[in-house]
Amino acid sequence: MGKRWGMWGLAAGLIVTAPLMAVQFLVQRLVGLPFAPFDLFDWLARVLPGNVITAGIDAIVGVIGGLDLGQTSSTAKTIERLMALGLFAAIGSAAGAILFAALATRRARRGWQAGLGLGLILGVLLLLVSASLGLPEITPLLGALWVLGSLAAWGLALGWLYDRLAAPEAARPVLRPASESAPAGMASNEQAVAASTLSRRQFLVQVGGAAAVITVSGAGLGMLLSERQRAAVTVAAALTGGQDLPPGLPNAADPLIPAPGTRLEYTPLAEHYRIDINLVSPRVSEQTWVLTIDGLVDHPLALTLDDLRGNYPAIDQYVTLACISNPVGGDLIGTTRWTGVSLQRVLADAGIHDGAGYLLIRSADGFYETLALDLVRADERIMLCYAWDGQPLTVDHGFPLRIYIPDRYGMKQPKWITEIHVSADYEDGYWVERGWDAVAQMRTTAVIDTVAAQALVDAGGQLRVPVGGIAHAGARGISKVEVQVDNGEWQAARLRAPLSETTWVIWRYDWPFAEGQHTFAVRAYDGDGIVQDDTQRGPRPSGATGIHGRSATLVAPADQTG
Ligand SMILES: Nc1nc2c(c(=O)[nH]1)N[C@H]1C(S)=C(S)[C@@H](COP(=O)(O)O)O[C@H]1N2
Ligand SMILES: [Mo]
């Protein structure tokens, strides 16, 4: 009895959970109220043990790389979103199964009351989850009511379904319009009965159909809205950055032209990778946001964005940011112009006490990292940044404020900063606590972006194949890049002047053409002349190392078609 009702409950749970998700999604797109499936997933990512999360991320990055699913960071977000939706749907179905089984074993009557109770309990739990991530700043009360109300409606619908299914057949209404007439020739009495009774299965199929309509239209409308918002961002990017390099780059006069197929030296903002612990980026309002600087200071500060922009000189730096999870040759790396203020200057205004040793930096999404004051004193390039590529930071990239720390992977550099607490004691940061390197110094790495087999050049009668890519060694700079073909001698590549001493360097090597299949490998030396680590090592725990290689089949130009 209980078991069979468990199956009905599983189906009913899915039937009410799917439209709940769709409607919540649509409302989130429209007015920014919480979307429970994503909030739940984001919350789980924070509370589950670090090694579980890390294994999960590794698996996702591995699958994306292995199946060649496109840009790692955006594909990973899509996979995580699908996981979040699947998880929520599974929980909803399971809740339905449990409720139905419990009601059936106790032969309970008013299922709707139990359903409402269950909805309210789950609503309160999800409300706590959403609240721990931060309810929408403008309408926290509305956000709370929405989470509670929509879950209550969900529970009510679930309980109502039970009541209908458990009731005698005659009590199950047909969801067909009343005007639709029954086949001619039926006695009016029969007709009434036929029109008003349905088997459980038929009934559930009808309700399921209605639920599917709501789900598809809600989700579709929501996706349409997302597409619109994305398009607006892309248009803005096209107007300001576009596909070509922006004018006025500091190395514009360098004569070295990148090998065709080399990535853009200055990453268009819309293409910059994004990595963080959120499916929903924290939306911080400029009106209420302040940066708090407190702890071991003479003058605790509460700085607005205008304070930061107005009271300190603006500094521009070209920066290459990379994620420590980037595999050798991966796409979790990008270069743009960061604008902000010197952290040394801001701290000077706060007056740091003698006993202070560390800055505990906290963010609106609950992320945190620790920065040693010794490092801040030694590196005047460390800055608090409010603009990228000449525009305010986008929501996804940390609006209103993020930090730049040269030579460190992204995991050490919080976005959406709200607080800097000056402390005597060191504390592990978010990813350090989860097993990643506490220093996270950027590794020396080189990548072959292209073997331009279709763009051979004729250099004084000698055909050559342009080979090219990037090399990067954090803030240490690149002194040399070498290419090896078919395991032969390492040959020096030409280097383009970088955008700054901390950005990646574009290299190019024109290899004397020879037909057939060839393998190409590349290695870089940092600014101190130290060659990169050639051990093949994955990202965990301190950044990937190893030689990047590529093979290409070269065909003589006369034989090339097209
Ligand atoms: N508040 C916050 N800051 C964060 C993170 C985060 O999850 N939350 N992720 C970090 C990591 S791991 C990286 S690689 C960089 C990525 O910055 P981007 O998304 O702007 O490229 O942000 C860093 N700062
Ligand atoms: Mo990262």
Coordinates of C-alpha atoms and ligand atoms in Angstrom, one line a residue:
M1 CA 0.0 0.0 0.0
G2 CA 2.6 2.5 1.2
K3 CA 5.0 1.4 -1.6
R4 CA 2.5 1.9 -4.4
W5 CA 1.5 5.3 -3.0
G6 CA 5.2 6.1 -2.9
M7 CA 5.3 5.7 -6.6
W8 CA 2.3 7.9 -7.1
G9 CA 3.9 10.4 -4.8
L10 CA 7.1 10.3 -6.8
A11 CA 5.2 11.2 -10.0
A12 CA 3.0 13.8 -8.2
G13 CA 6.2 15.4 -6.6
L14 CA 7.7 15.8 -10.0
I15 CA 4.5 17.2 -11.5
V16 CA 4.3 20.0 -8.9
T17 CA 8.0 20.6 -8.6
A18 CA 8.7 21.2 -12.3
P19 CA 6.2 24.2 -12.6
L20 CA 7.5 25.5 -9.2
M21 CA 11.0 25.7 -10.6
A22 CA 9.9 27.2 -13.9
V23 CA 7.8 29.9 -12.2
Q24 CA 10.5 30.7 -9.7
F25 CA 13.0 30.9 -12.5
L26 CA 10.8 33.3 -14.5
V27 CA 10.2 35.5 -11.4
Q28 CA 13.9 35.5 -10.7
R29 CA 14.6 36.7 -14.3
L30 CA 11.9 39.4 -14.0
V31 CA 12.4 40.9 -10.6
G32 CA 15.4 39.1 -9.1
L33 CA 13.7 37.2 -6.3
P34 CA 15.5 34.1 -5.1
F35 CA 15.6 31.0 -7.3
A36 CA 15.6 28.1 -4.8
P37 CA 17.4 25.4 -6.9
F38 CA 20.4 27.6 -7.5
D39 CA 20.5 28.9 -4.0
L40 CA 20.4 25.4 -2.6
F41 CA 23.2 24.3 -4.9
D42 CA 25.3 27.3 -4.0
W43 CA 24.7 26.7 -0.3
L44 CA 25.6 23.0 -0.7
A45 CA 28.9 24.0 -2.4
R46 CA 29.8 26.0 0.7
V47 CA 28.9 23.4 3.3
L48 CA 30.0 20.2 1.7
P49 CA 33.5 19.0 2.5
G50 CA 36.2 20.6 0.3
N51 CA 37.4 17.4 -1.2
V52 CA 33.9 16.5 -2.4
I53 CA 33.6 19.9 -4.1
T54 CA 37.1 19.7 -5.5
A55 CA 36.5 16.2 -6.9
G56 CA 33.3 17.5 -8.4
I57 CA 35.0 20.5 -10.1
D58 CA 37.8 18.3 -11.4
A59 CA 35.3 15.9 -12.9
I60 CA 33.4 18.8 -14.6
V61 CA 36.6 20.4 -16.0
G62 CA 37.8 17.0 -17.1
V63 CA 34.6 16.2 -18.9
I64 CA 34.5 19.6 -20.6
G65 CA 38.1 19.2 -21.7
G66 CA 37.7 15.5 -22.7
L67 CA 34.6 16.1 -24.8
D68 CA 35.7 19.5 -26.1
L69 CA 32.5 21.2 -24.8
G70 CA 33.7 24.7 -25.4
Q71 CA 34.8 27.5 -23.1
T72 CA 35.4 25.8 -19.7
S73 CA 34.0 28.4 -17.3
S74 CA 30.7 29.0 -19.1
T75 CA 30.2 25.3 -19.9
A76 CA 31.0 24.4 -16.2
K77 CA 28.3 26.9 -15.1
T78 CA 25.8 25.3 -17.4
I79 CA 26.6 21.8 -16.1
E80 CA 26.3 23.1 -12.5
R81 CA 23.0 24.7 -13.3
L82 CA 21.6 21.5 -14.8
M83 CA 22.9 19.6 -11.7
A84 CA 21.1 22.1 -9.5
L85 CA 17.8 21.7 -11.4
G86 CA 18.1 17.9 -11.3
L87 CA 18.9 17.9 -7.6
F88 CA 15.9 20.1 -6.8
A89 CA 13.6 18.1 -9.0
A90 CA 14.8 14.9 -7.3
I91 CA 14.2 16.4 -3.8
G92 CA 10.7 17.5 -4.9
S93 CA 9.8 14.0 -6.2
A94 CA 11.3 12.3 -3.1
A95 CA 9.2 14.7 -0.9
G96 CA 6.1 13.7 -2.8
A97 CA 6.9 10.0 -2.4
I98 CA 7.4 10.4 1.3
L99 CA 4.3 12.5 1.8
F100 CA 2.1 10.1 -0.2
A101 CA 3.5 7.0 1.5
A102 CA 3.0 8.5 5.0
L103 CA -0.5 9.7 4.2
A104 CA -1.5 6.3 2.8
T105 CA -0.2 4.2 5.7
R106 CA -2.0 6.4 8.1
R107 CA -5.1 6.4 5.9
A108 CA -5.1 10.2 6.4
R109 CA -8.0 12.3 5.0
R110 CA -7.0 15.9 4.5
G111 CA -3.8 15.5 2.5
W112 CA -3.8 19.1 1.6
Q113 CA -3.2 20.1 5.2
A114 CA -0.2 17.8 5.5
G115 CA 1.0 19.0 2.1
L116 CA 0.7 22.6 3.2
G117 CA 2.7 21.8 6.4
L118 CA 5.4 20.1 4.4
G119 CA 5.6 23.0 2.0
L120 CA 5.9 25.5 4.9
I121 CA 8.7 23.4 6.5
L122 CA 10.6 23.1 3.3
G123 CA 9.9 26.8 2.6
V124 CA 11.5 27.8 5.9
L125 CA 14.5 25.6 5.3
L126 CA 15.0 27.1 1.8
L127 CA 14.4 30.5 3.2
L128 CA 17.3 29.9 5.7
V129 CA 19.4 28.7 2.7
S130 CA 18.6 31.8 0.6
A131 CA 19.1 34.1 3.6
S132 CA 22.5 32.7 4.3
L133 CA 23.5 33.6 0.8
G134 CA 21.9 37.0 1.1
L135 CA 18.3 37.9 0.2
P136 CA 17.8 40.5 -2.6
E137 CA 19.0 43.7 -1.1
I138 CA 16.1 45.9 -2.3
T139 CA 13.3 43.6 -1.3
P140 CA 14.4 41.2 1.4
L141 CA 10.9 40.9 2.8
L142 CA 9.3 40.2 -0.5
G143 CA 12.1 37.7 -1.2
A144 CA 11.3 35.9 2.0
L145 CA 7.6 35.9 1.4
W146 CA 8.1 34.6 -2.1
V147 CA 10.2 31.6 -1.0
L148 CA 7.7 30.7 1.8
G149 CA 4.6 31.4 -0.3
S150 CA 5.7 29.5 -3.4
L151 CA 6.7 26.5 -1.3
A152 CA 3.4 26.6 0.5
A153 CA 1.6 26.6 -2.8
W154 CA 3.8 23.7 -3.9
G155 CA 2.9 21.7 -0.8
L156 CA -0.8 22.5 -1.1
A157 CA -0.8 21.3 -4.7
L158 CA 0.9 18.1 -3.7
G159 CA -1.5 17.5 -0.9
W160 CA -4.5 18.3 -3.1
L161 CA -3.2 15.8 -5.7
Y162 CA -3.1 13.1 -3.0
D163 CA -6.7 13.9 -1.9
R164 CA -7.9 13.6 -5.5
L165 CA -6.0 10.4 -6.2
A166 CA -7.1 8.8 -2.9
A167 CA -10.7 9.9 -3.3
P168 CA -13.3 7.6 -5.0
E169 CA -13.1 7.8 -8.8
A170 CA -16.3 10.0 -9.1
A171 CA -14.5 12.8 -7.2
R172 CA -11.8 13.2 -9.8
P173 CA -12.8 16.0 -12.1
V174 CA -12.0 16.1 -15.8
L175 CA -9.9 19.1 -16.7
R176 CA -11.7 19.4 -20.0
P177 CA -13.7 22.6 -20.7
A178 CA -17.3 22.0 -19.7
S179 CA -18.6 23.1 -23.2
E180 CA -17.0 20.1 -24.9
S181 CA -19.8 17.7 -25.6
A182 CA -19.7 14.0 -25.1
P183 CA -20.2 11.6 -28.1
A184 CA -23.8 11.6 -29.3
G185 CA -26.0 8.8 -28.3
M186 CA -25.0 8.6 -24.7
A187 CA -27.6 8.8 -22.1
S188 CA -27.3 12.1 -20.2
N189 CA -26.7 10.2 -17.0
E190 CA -23.9 8.0 -18.4
Q191 CA -22.5 11.1 -20.0
A192 CA -22.2 12.9 -16.6
V193 CA -20.5 9.9 -15.1
A194 CA -18.1 9.4 -18.0
A195 CA -17.2 13.1 -17.9
S196 CA -16.6 13.2 -14.3
T197 CA -14.6 10.1 -13.5
L198 CA -11.1 9.2 -14.5
S199 CA -8.7 6.5 -13.5
R200 CA -5.8 7.7 -11.3
R201 CA -3.4 7.3 -14.2
Q202 CA -5.5 9.4 -16.6
F203 CA -6.0 12.0 -13.9
L204 CA -2.3 12.3 -13.3
V205 CA -1.5 12.5 -17.0
Q206 CA -4.0 15.4 -17.3
V207 CA -2.6 17.2 -14.4
G208 CA 0.9 16.4 -15.6
G209 CA 0.1 17.9 -19.0
A210 CA -1.1 21.1 -17.4
A211 CA 2.1 21.2 -15.3
A212 CA 4.2 20.7 -18.4
V213 CA 2.5 23.6 -20.1
I214 CA 3.3 25.9 -17.1
T215 CA 6.8 24.5 -16.9
V216 CA 7.6 25.0 -20.5
S217 CA 6.1 28.4 -20.8
G218 CA 7.7 29.7 -17.6
A219 CA 11.2 28.3 -18.4
G220 CA 10.9 29.4 -22.0
L221 CA 9.9 33.0 -21.1
G222 CA 12.7 33.1 -18.5
M223 CA 15.3 31.9 -21.0
L224 CA 14.1 34.4 -23.5
L225 CA 14.7 37.1 -20.9
S226 CA 18.1 35.8 -20.1
E227 CA 18.9 35.8 -23.8
R228 CA 17.8 39.4 -24.0
Q229 CA 20.0 40.4 -21.0
R230 CA 23.0 38.5 -22.5
A231 CA 22.5 40.1 -25.9
A232 CA 22.5 43.6 -24.2
V233 CA 25.9 42.8 -22.6
T234 CA 27.3 41.5 -25.9
V235 CA 26.2 44.6 -27.7
A236 CA 27.8 46.8 -25.1
A237 CA 31.0 44.7 -25.4
A238 CA 31.0 45.1 -29.2
L239 CA 30.6 48.8 -28.9
T240 CA 33.5 49.2 -26.5
G241 CA 35.9 46.4 -27.2
G242 CA 34.7 44.6 -30.3
Q243 CA 36.6 41.8 -31.9
D244 CA 39.7 43.7 -32.6
L245 CA 42.3 45.0 -30.2
P246 CA 41.3 48.3 -28.6
P247 CA 43.3 51.3 -29.8
G248 CA 46.1 52.8 -27.8
L249 CA 47.5 49.6 -26.3
P250 CA 51.0 50.3 -24.9
N251 CA 52.7 47.8 -27.2
A252 CA 50.9 48.8 -30.3
A253 CA 54.1 49.7 -32.0
D254 CA 55.6 46.2 -31.6
P255 CA 56.2 44.9 -35.2
L256 CA 55.7 41.3 -34.3
I257 CA 52.4 40.1 -35.7
P258 CA 50.9 37.1 -33.8
A259 CA 50.7 33.9 -35.8
P260 CA 47.2 33.6 -37.3
G261 CA 45.0 31.8 -34.9
T262 CA 46.7 33.1 -31.8
R263 CA 44.2 34.2 -29.1
L264 CA 43.6 38.0 -28.8
E265 CA 46.3 39.7 -26.7
Y266 CA 43.6 41.8 -25.0
T267 CA 40.7 39.6 -24.0
P268 CA 37.2 41.0 -24.9
L269 CA 35.3 41.4 -21.7
A270 CA 32.5 39.1 -22.7
E271 CA 35.0 36.3 -23.4
H272 CA 36.9 36.7 -20.1
Y273 CA 36.6 33.5 -18.1
R274 CA 34.5 33.6 -15.0
I275 CA 35.0 31.4 -11.9
D276 CA 33.4 31.7 -8.5
I277 CA 31.3 29.8 -6.0
N278 CA 28.0 31.2 -7.2
L279 CA 25.3 30.2 -9.7
V280 CA 23.8 33.5 -8.8
S281 CA 26.3 36.4 -8.6
P282 CA 25.8 38.6 -5.5
R283 CA 24.0 41.8 -6.6
V284 CA 25.4 44.6 -4.6
S285 CA 23.8 48.0 -4.6
E286 CA 26.1 50.9 -5.0
Q287 CA 23.8 53.0 -2.8
T288 CA 24.2 50.9 0.3
W289 CA 27.6 49.3 -0.3
V290 CA 30.6 50.4 1.8
L291 CA 34.0 48.9 2.2
T292 CA 34.7 48.5 5.9
I293 CA 38.3 48.5 7.1
D294 CA 38.5 47.7 10.8
G295 CA 40.4 45.6 13.3
L296 CA 43.9 46.7 14.3
V297 CA 43.7 50.2 12.8
D298 CA 43.7 53.8 14.3
H299 CA 40.8 54.9 12.2
P300 CA 38.2 52.3 11.1
L301 CA 37.0 53.3 7.6
A302 CA 33.7 52.9 5.8
L303 CA 34.4 53.9 2.2
T304 CA 31.8 54.3 -0.5
L305 CA 32.7 53.7 -4.2
D306 CA 32.7 57.5 -4.7
D307 CA 35.2 57.8 -1.8
L308 CA 37.5 55.3 -3.5
R309 CA 37.2 56.9 -6.9
G310 CA 37.4 60.5 -5.6
N311 CA 39.9 60.5 -2.8
Y312 CA 42.7 58.4 -4.3
P313 CA 44.5 58.6 -7.6
A314 CA 43.3 56.0 -10.2
I315 CA 45.8 53.5 -11.3
D316 CA 45.6 51.5 -14.5
Q317 CA 47.3 48.1 -14.9
Y318 CA 47.2 45.5 -17.6
V319 CA 46.6 42.2 -15.8
T320 CA 46.6 38.6 -16.8
L321 CA 44.3 36.7 -14.4
A322 CA 44.4 32.9 -14.3
C323 CA 42.5 30.3 -12.3
I324 CA 44.5 27.8 -10.4
S325 CA 42.2 25.1 -11.9
N326 CA 43.4 26.0 -15.4
P327 CA 44.9 23.0 -17.0
V328 CA 48.0 23.5 -19.2
G329 CA 46.7 25.0 -22.4
G330 CA 43.3 25.7 -20.8
D331 CA 41.1 28.7 -21.2
L332 CA 40.7 29.9 -17.6
I333 CA 43.0 32.8 -18.2
G334 CA 42.5 36.3 -19.6
T335 CA 44.0 39.7 -19.9
T336 CA 42.4 43.1 -19.5
R337 CA 43.0 46.5 -18.1
W338 CA 42.2 46.9 -14.4
T339 CA 41.6 50.3 -12.7
G340 CA 41.7 50.9 -9.0
V341 CA 43.5 52.5 -6.1
S342 CA 46.6 51.5 -4.3
L343 CA 45.9 49.4 -1.3
Q344 CA 49.0 50.8 0.4
R345 CA 47.4 54.3 0.2
V346 CA 44.1 53.2 1.6
L347 CA 45.7 51.3 4.4
A348 CA 47.8 54.4 5.3
D349 CA 44.6 56.3 5.9
A350 CA 43.3 53.6 8.2
G351 CA 46.6 53.6 10.2
I352 CA 47.8 50.0 10.7
H353 CA 48.9 49.0 14.2
D354 CA 52.3 47.6 14.8
G355 CA 51.1 44.2 15.8
A356 CA 49.0 43.7 12.7
G357 CA 50.1 40.9 10.2
Y358 CA 47.2 40.1 7.9
L359 CA 44.3 41.4 6.1
L360 CA 41.2 39.2 6.3
I361 CA 39.2 40.0 3.2
R362 CA 35.5 39.1 3.1
S363 CA 33.1 39.2 0.2
A364 CA 29.4 39.6 -0.3
D365 CA 29.1 35.9 -1.4
G366 CA 30.7 34.6 1.8
F367 CA 34.1 34.0 0.1
Y368 CA 37.2 35.1 2.0
E369 CA 40.9 35.2 1.7
T370 CA 43.9 36.4 3.7
L371 CA 46.6 38.7 2.5
A372 CA 49.9 39.2 4.4
L373 CA 50.7 42.8 5.2
D374 CA 54.3 42.1 4.3
L375 CA 53.3 41.4 0.8
V376 CA 51.2 44.6 0.6
R377 CA 54.2 46.7 1.9
A378 CA 56.5 45.0 -0.6
D379 CA 54.2 45.4 -3.7
E380 CA 52.7 48.8 -4.5
R381 CA 50.9 47.2 -7.5
I382 CA 48.4 45.5 -5.2
M383 CA 45.2 47.5 -5.7
L384 CA 41.5 47.6 -5.0
C385 CA 39.8 47.7 -8.4
Y386 CA 36.5 49.1 -9.4
A387 CA 36.8 49.0 -13.2
W388 CA 37.8 46.5 -15.9
D389 CA 38.4 47.6 -19.5
G390 CA 37.4 51.2 -18.6
Q391 CA 34.0 50.3 -17.3
P392 CA 32.6 49.6 -13.8
L393 CA 33.1 45.9 -12.9
T394 CA 30.3 43.8 -14.2
V395 CA 28.2 41.9 -11.6
D396 CA 29.8 38.6 -12.6
H397 CA 33.3 40.0 -12.2
G398 CA 32.9 41.4 -8.8
F399 CA 31.0 44.7 -8.8
P400 CA 31.7 47.0 -7.0
L401 CA 35.2 46.1 -5.8
R402 CA 37.8 43.4 -6.2
I403 CA 41.5 43.1 -5.4
Y404 CA 44.5 42.7 -7.7
I405 CA 47.5 40.8 -6.3
P406 CA 50.3 40.3 -8.9
D407 CA 51.7 36.8 -9.2
R408 CA 48.9 35.0 -7.5
Y409 CA 46.2 32.8 -8.9
G410 CA 42.6 34.1 -8.9
M411 CA 41.7 32.1 -5.8
K412 CA 43.7 34.6 -3.7
Q413 CA 41.8 37.6 -5.2
P414 CA 38.3 38.1 -3.9
K415 CA 35.6 39.8 -5.9
W416 CA 32.6 41.6 -4.4
I417 CA 34.7 42.7 -1.4
T418 CA 32.8 44.1 1.5
E419 CA 35.3 44.1 4.4
I420 CA 39.0 44.2 5.2
H421 CA 39.6 43.1 8.7
V422 CA 43.2 43.9 10.0
S423 CA 44.4 41.1 12.2
A424 CA 47.5 39.8 14.0
D425 CA 46.6 36.3 13.1
Y426 CA 46.7 34.3 9.8
E427 CA 43.5 32.5 8.7
D428 CA 43.1 30.1 5.8
G429 CA 41.2 31.4 2.9
Y430 CA 38.1 29.7 1.3
W431 CA 40.0 27.4 -1.1
V432 CA 43.0 27.0 1.2
E433 CA 40.6 25.5 3.7
R434 CA 39.5 23.1 1.0
G435 CA 43.0 21.8 0.3
W436 CA 44.5 24.3 -2.3
D437 CA 47.9 25.9 -2.0
A438 CA 48.1 28.7 0.6
V439 CA 50.4 30.8 -1.5
A440 CA 49.0 30.0 -5.0
Q441 CA 51.9 31.6 -6.9
M442 CA 51.3 31.6 -10.6
R443 CA 53.2 28.9 -12.5
T444 CA 55.4 29.5 -15.5
T445 CA 53.4 28.2 -18.5
A446 CA 53.5 28.3 -22.3
V447 CA 50.7 27.4 -24.7
I448 CA 50.6 26.7 -28.5
D449 CA 47.4 28.4 -29.7
T450 CA 48.0 27.7 -33.4
V451 CA 50.1 25.8 -36.0
A452 CA 48.9 27.9 -38.9
A453 CA 49.1 25.2 -41.6
Q454 CA 46.9 27.2 -43.9
A455 CA 48.8 30.5 -43.5
L456 CA 52.3 29.5 -44.7
V457 CA 54.7 32.4 -45.2
D458 CA 57.4 32.7 -47.8
A459 CA 60.6 34.0 -46.2
G460 CA 63.3 34.6 -48.8
G461 CA 62.4 31.5 -50.8
Q462 CA 61.9 29.3 -47.7
L463 CA 58.3 28.3 -46.8
R464 CA 57.6 28.6 -43.1
V465 CA 54.7 27.6 -40.8
P466 CA 53.7 30.2 -38.3
V467 CA 53.4 28.7 -34.8
G468 CA 52.3 30.8 -31.9
G469 CA 50.6 31.3 -28.6
I470 CA 51.1 32.8 -25.2
A471 CA 53.5 32.4 -22.3
H472 CA 53.0 33.6 -18.8
A473 CA 54.9 33.6 -15.5
G474 CA 52.8 35.7 -13.1
A475 CA 54.5 38.9 -12.3
R476 CA 57.9 37.5 -13.0
G477 CA 57.7 38.1 -16.7
I478 CA 58.9 36.0 -19.6
S479 CA 62.5 36.1 -20.8
K480 CA 62.5 33.3 -23.4
V481 CA 60.2 30.9 -25.2
E482 CA 61.4 27.9 -27.1
V483 CA 59.7 25.6 -29.5
Q484 CA 60.6 22.0 -30.2
V485 CA 59.5 20.2 -33.4
D486 CA 59.4 16.4 -33.6
N487 CA 61.5 16.1 -30.4
G488 CA 64.4 18.0 -32.1
E489 CA 66.4 20.9 -30.7
W490 CA 64.7 23.6 -28.8
Q491 CA 64.6 26.8 -30.9
A492 CA 64.0 30.3 -29.6
A493 CA 60.7 31.9 -30.6
R494 CA 60.2 35.6 -31.1
L495 CA 58.4 37.5 -28.4
R496 CA 56.0 40.4 -28.6
A497 CA 56.4 43.2 -26.0
P498 CA 53.8 42.4 -23.4
L499 CA 51.0 44.8 -22.4
S500 CA 52.7 45.1 -19.0
E501 CA 55.4 43.3 -17.0
T502 CA 52.8 41.1 -15.4
T503 CA 50.7 40.1 -18.5
W504 CA 51.2 37.1 -20.8
V505 CA 53.5 37.4 -23.7
I506 CA 52.6 36.6 -27.3
W507 CA 55.3 34.5 -29.0
R508 CA 55.7 33.3 -32.6
Y509 CA 58.0 30.9 -34.2
D510 CA 58.1 30.3 -38.0
W511 CA 59.1 26.8 -38.6
P512 CA 60.8 25.7 -41.9
F513 CA 58.0 23.9 -43.7
A514 CA 58.2 20.1 -44.2
E515 CA 55.3 17.9 -45.3
G516 CA 53.7 15.3 -43.1
Q517 CA 52.6 15.0 -39.5
H518 CA 54.7 16.9 -37.0
T519 CA 54.5 17.4 -33.2
F520 CA 55.2 20.8 -31.7
A521 CA 56.0 21.5 -28.1
V522 CA 56.7 24.8 -26.2
R523 CA 58.4 25.9 -23.0
A524 CA 58.9 29.2 -21.3
Y525 CA 61.6 30.8 -19.1
D526 CA 60.5 33.3 -16.5
G527 CA 62.1 36.8 -16.1
D528 CA 64.8 35.3 -13.9
G529 CA 65.8 32.9 -16.6
I530 CA 64.3 29.9 -14.8
V531 CA 62.8 27.3 -17.2
Q532 CA 59.2 26.1 -16.5
D533 CA 58.5 22.9 -14.7
D534 CA 58.1 20.2 -17.3
T535 CA 56.5 17.6 -15.0
Q536 CA 52.9 16.8 -16.1
R537 CA 50.9 17.8 -13.1
G538 CA 47.2 18.6 -12.7
P539 CA 45.9 21.8 -11.2
R540 CA 45.5 20.5 -7.6
P541 CA 46.8 21.7 -5.2
S542 CA 49.1 24.3 -6.6
G543 CA 48.6 24.9 -10.3
A544 CA 49.1 22.7 -13.4
T545 CA 52.6 22.2 -14.8
G546 CA 54.0 20.5 -17.9
I547 CA 54.8 21.1 -21.5
H548 CA 52.0 22.0 -23.9
G549 CA 52.1 20.3 -27.3
R550 CA 50.1 20.0 -30.5
S551 CA 50.4 17.9 -33.6
A552 CA 49.6 19.0 -37.1
T553 CA 49.6 17.5 -40.5
L554 CA 51.2 19.8 -43.1
V555 CA 50.5 19.7 -46.8
A556 CA 52.5 21.4 -49.5
P557 CA 50.7 24.5 -50.8
A558 CA 50.2 23.1 -54.3
D559 CA 48.3 20.2 -52.8
Q560 CA 46.2 22.4 -50.5
T561 CA 42.7 22.7 -51.7
G562 CA 40.4 25.7 -51.2
Ligands
LIG1 N1 34.0 36.7 -3.8 C1 34.6 35.8 -4.6 N2 35.8 36.1 -5.2 C2 36.4 35.3 -6.0 C3 35.9 34.0 -6.2 C4 34.7 33.6 -5.5 O1 34.2 32.5 -5.7 N3 34.1 34.6 -4.7 N4 36.6 33.1 -7.0 C5 38.0 33.4 -7.2 C6 38.6 32.6 -8.3 S1 38.9 30.9 -7.9 C7 39.0 33.1 -9.5 S2 39.9 32.2 -10.6 C8 38.7 34.5 -9.8 C9 38.1 34.6 -11.1 O2 37.7 36.0 -11.4 P1 36.8 36.2 -12.7 O3 35.6 35.4 -12.6 O4 36.5 37.7 -12.7 O5 37.6 35.8 -13.9 O6 37.9 35.1 -8.8 C10 38.3 34.9 -7.5 N5 37.6 35.7 -6.6
MO2 MO 40.1 30.1 -9.6

